[in-house]
Structure formats: C-alpha cells, structure tokens
Short mmCIF file of N, CA and C in Angstrom, two decimals:
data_model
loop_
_atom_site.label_atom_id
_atom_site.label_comp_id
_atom_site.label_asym_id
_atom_site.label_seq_id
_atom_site.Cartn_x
_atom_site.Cartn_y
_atom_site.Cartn_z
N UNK A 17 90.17 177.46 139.00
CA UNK A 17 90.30 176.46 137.95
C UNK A 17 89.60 176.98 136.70
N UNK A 18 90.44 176.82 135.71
CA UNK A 18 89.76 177.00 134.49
C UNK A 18 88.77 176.45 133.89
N UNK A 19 87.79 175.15 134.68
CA UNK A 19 87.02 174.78 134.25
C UNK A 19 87.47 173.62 133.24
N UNK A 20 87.97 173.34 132.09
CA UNK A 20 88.11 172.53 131.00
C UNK A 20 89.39 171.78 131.14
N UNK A 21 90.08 170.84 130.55
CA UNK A 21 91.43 170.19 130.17
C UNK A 21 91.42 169.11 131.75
N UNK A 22 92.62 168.95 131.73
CA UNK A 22 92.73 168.28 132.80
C UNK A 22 93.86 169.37 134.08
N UNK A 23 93.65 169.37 135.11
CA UNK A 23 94.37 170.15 135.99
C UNK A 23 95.70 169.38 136.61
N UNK A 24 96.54 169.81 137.55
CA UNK A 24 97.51 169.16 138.23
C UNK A 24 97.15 168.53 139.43
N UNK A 25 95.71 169.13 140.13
CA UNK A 25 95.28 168.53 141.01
C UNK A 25 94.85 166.97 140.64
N UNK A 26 94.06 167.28 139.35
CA UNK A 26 93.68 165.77 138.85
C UNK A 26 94.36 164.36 138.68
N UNK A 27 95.74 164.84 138.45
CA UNK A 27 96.54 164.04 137.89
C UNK A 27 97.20 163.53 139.25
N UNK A 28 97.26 164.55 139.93
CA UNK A 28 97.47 163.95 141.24
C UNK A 28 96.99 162.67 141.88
N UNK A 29 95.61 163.09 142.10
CA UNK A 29 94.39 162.26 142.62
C UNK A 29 94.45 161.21 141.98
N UNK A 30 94.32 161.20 140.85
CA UNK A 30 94.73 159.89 139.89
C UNK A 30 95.90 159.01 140.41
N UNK A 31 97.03 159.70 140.70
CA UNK A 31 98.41 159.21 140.76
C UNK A 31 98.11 158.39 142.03
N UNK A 32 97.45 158.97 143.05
CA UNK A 32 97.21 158.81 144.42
C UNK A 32 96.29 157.54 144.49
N UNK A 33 95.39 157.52 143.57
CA UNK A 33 94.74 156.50 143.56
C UNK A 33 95.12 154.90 142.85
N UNK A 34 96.11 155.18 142.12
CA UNK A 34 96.87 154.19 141.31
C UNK A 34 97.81 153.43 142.43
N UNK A 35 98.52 154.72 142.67
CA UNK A 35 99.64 154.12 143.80
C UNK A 35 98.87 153.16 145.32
N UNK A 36 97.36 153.93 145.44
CA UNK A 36 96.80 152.69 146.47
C UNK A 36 96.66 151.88 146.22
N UNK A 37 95.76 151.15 145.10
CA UNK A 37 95.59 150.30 144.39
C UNK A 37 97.16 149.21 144.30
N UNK A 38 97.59 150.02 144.03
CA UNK A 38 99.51 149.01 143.54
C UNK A 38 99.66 148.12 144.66
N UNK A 39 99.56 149.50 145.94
CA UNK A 39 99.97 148.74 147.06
C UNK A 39 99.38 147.97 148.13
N UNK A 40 97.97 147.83 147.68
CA UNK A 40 97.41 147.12 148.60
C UNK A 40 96.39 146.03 148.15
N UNK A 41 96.88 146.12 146.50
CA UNK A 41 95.55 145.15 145.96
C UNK A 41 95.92 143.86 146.05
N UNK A 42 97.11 142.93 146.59
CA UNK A 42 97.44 141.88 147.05
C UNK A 42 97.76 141.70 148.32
N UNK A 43 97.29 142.34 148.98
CA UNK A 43 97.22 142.20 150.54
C UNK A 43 95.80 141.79 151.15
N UNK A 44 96.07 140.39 151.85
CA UNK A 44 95.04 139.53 152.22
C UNK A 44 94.31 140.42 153.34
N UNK A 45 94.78 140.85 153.85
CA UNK A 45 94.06 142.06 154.92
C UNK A 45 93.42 143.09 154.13
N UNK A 46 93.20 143.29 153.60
CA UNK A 46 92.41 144.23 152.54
C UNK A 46 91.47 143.70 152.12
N UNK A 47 90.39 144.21 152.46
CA UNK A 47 88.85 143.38 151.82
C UNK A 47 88.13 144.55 150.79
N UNK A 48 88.62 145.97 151.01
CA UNK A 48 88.22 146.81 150.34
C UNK A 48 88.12 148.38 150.76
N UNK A 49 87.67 148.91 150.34
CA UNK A 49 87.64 150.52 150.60
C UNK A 49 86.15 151.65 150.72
N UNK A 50 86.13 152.37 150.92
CA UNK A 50 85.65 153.46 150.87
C UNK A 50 85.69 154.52 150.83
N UNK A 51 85.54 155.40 149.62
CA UNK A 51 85.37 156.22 148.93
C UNK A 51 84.68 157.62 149.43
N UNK A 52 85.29 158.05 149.69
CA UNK A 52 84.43 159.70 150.00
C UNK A 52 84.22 160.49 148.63
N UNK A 53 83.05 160.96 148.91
CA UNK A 53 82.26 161.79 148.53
C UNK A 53 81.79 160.95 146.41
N UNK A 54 81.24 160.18 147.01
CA UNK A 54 80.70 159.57 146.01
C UNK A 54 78.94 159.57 145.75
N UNK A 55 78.61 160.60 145.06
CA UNK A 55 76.94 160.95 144.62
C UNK A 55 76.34 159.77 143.81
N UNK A 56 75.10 160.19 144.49
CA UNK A 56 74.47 159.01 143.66
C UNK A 56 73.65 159.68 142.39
N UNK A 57 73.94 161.45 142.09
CA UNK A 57 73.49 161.13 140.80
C UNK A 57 75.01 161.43 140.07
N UNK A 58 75.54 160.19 139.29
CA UNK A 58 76.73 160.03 138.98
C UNK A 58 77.46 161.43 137.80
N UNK A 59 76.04 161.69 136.92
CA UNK A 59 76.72 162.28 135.78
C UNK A 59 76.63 163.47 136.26
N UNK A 60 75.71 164.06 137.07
CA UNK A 60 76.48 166.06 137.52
C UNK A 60 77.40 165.62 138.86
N UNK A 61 78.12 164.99 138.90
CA UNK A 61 79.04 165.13 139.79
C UNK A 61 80.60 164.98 139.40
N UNK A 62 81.46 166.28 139.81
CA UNK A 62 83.10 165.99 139.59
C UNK A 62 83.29 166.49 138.39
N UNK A 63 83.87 165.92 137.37
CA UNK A 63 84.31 166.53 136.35
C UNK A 63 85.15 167.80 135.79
N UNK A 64 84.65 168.49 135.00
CA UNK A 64 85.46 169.60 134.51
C UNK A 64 84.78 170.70 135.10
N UNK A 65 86.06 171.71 135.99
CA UNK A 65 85.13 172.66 136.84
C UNK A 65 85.10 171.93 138.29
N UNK A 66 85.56 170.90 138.47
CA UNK A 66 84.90 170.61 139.87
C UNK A 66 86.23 170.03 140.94
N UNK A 67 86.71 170.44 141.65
CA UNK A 67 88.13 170.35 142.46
C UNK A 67 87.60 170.05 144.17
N UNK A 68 86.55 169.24 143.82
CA UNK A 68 86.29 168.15 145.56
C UNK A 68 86.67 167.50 145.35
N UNK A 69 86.48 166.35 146.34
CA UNK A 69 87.36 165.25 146.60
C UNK A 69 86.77 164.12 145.54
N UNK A 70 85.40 164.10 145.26
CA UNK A 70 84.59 162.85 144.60
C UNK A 70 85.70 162.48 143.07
N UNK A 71 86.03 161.49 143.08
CA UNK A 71 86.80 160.82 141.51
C UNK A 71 85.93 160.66 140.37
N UNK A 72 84.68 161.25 140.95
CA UNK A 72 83.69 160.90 139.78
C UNK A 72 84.04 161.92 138.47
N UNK A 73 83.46 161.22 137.18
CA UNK A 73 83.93 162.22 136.31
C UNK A 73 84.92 162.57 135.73
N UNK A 74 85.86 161.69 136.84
CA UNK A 74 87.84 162.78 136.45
C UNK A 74 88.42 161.31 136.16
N UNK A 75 89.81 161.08 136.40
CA UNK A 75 90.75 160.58 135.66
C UNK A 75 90.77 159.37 137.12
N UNK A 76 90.83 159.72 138.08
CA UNK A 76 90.87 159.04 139.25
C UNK A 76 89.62 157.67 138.73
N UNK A 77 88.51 158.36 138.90
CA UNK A 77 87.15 157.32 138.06
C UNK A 77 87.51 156.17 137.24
N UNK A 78 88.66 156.26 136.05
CA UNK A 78 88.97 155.74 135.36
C UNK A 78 89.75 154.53 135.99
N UNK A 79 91.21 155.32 136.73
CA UNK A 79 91.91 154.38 137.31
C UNK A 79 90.61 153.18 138.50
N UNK A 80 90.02 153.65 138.94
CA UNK A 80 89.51 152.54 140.00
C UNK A 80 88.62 151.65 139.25
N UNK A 81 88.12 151.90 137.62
CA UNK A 81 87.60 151.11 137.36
C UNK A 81 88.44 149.76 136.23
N UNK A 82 89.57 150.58 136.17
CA UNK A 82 91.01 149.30 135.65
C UNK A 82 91.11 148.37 136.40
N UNK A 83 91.06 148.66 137.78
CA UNK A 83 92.20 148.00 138.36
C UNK A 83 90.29 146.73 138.71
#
C-alpha cells in the first residue's frame, strides 16, 4: 500500500459495512454488534498506511458513525 489516498480495500470495507447496517438495522433480533479489532488508543490506530481489519481512522469509521 502506498500509504496515502484512499485504497480499494477501503472502499470495500466501507461498502461492507454500509450494506450491514442497511440490512439489519430494522431487525428486532438485532440488539447490536461487535467490532473486531477496535484500540483503545483511537488516534494511532488504522488510517493511512494501515490495511487490518480495525475501521478506525478509514472511511468504514465514518459510515458506523452515520448510521
């Protein structure tokens, strides 16, 4: 990874995370989720340069805090 911009993996993860959200955020059986690989020191984690699983930092981050 080049480190900077946004990647295809990202947009993915994003996509992936939107599309859960769509489909399960009105389903009474759904009380909620959990998140892998979520640090608790928020700002060096994920971002640009970083292709784990954590949404922190990236575009995914964004979507879960819309919805």
């Amino acid at each position: 990874m080049d480190g900077g911009g946004d990647t295809e993996g990202r947009r993915v993860q994003a996509a992936a995370y939107e599309a859960f959200f769509q489909a399960t955020w009105d389903l009474p059986w759904v009380a909620g989720a959990y998140w892998w690989k979520w640090f608790p020191q928020h700002e060096r984690s994920g971002g640009d340069g970083d292709d784990g699983f954590t949404p922190q930092n990236k575009p995914a981050q964004k979507i879960m805090a819309d919805w």
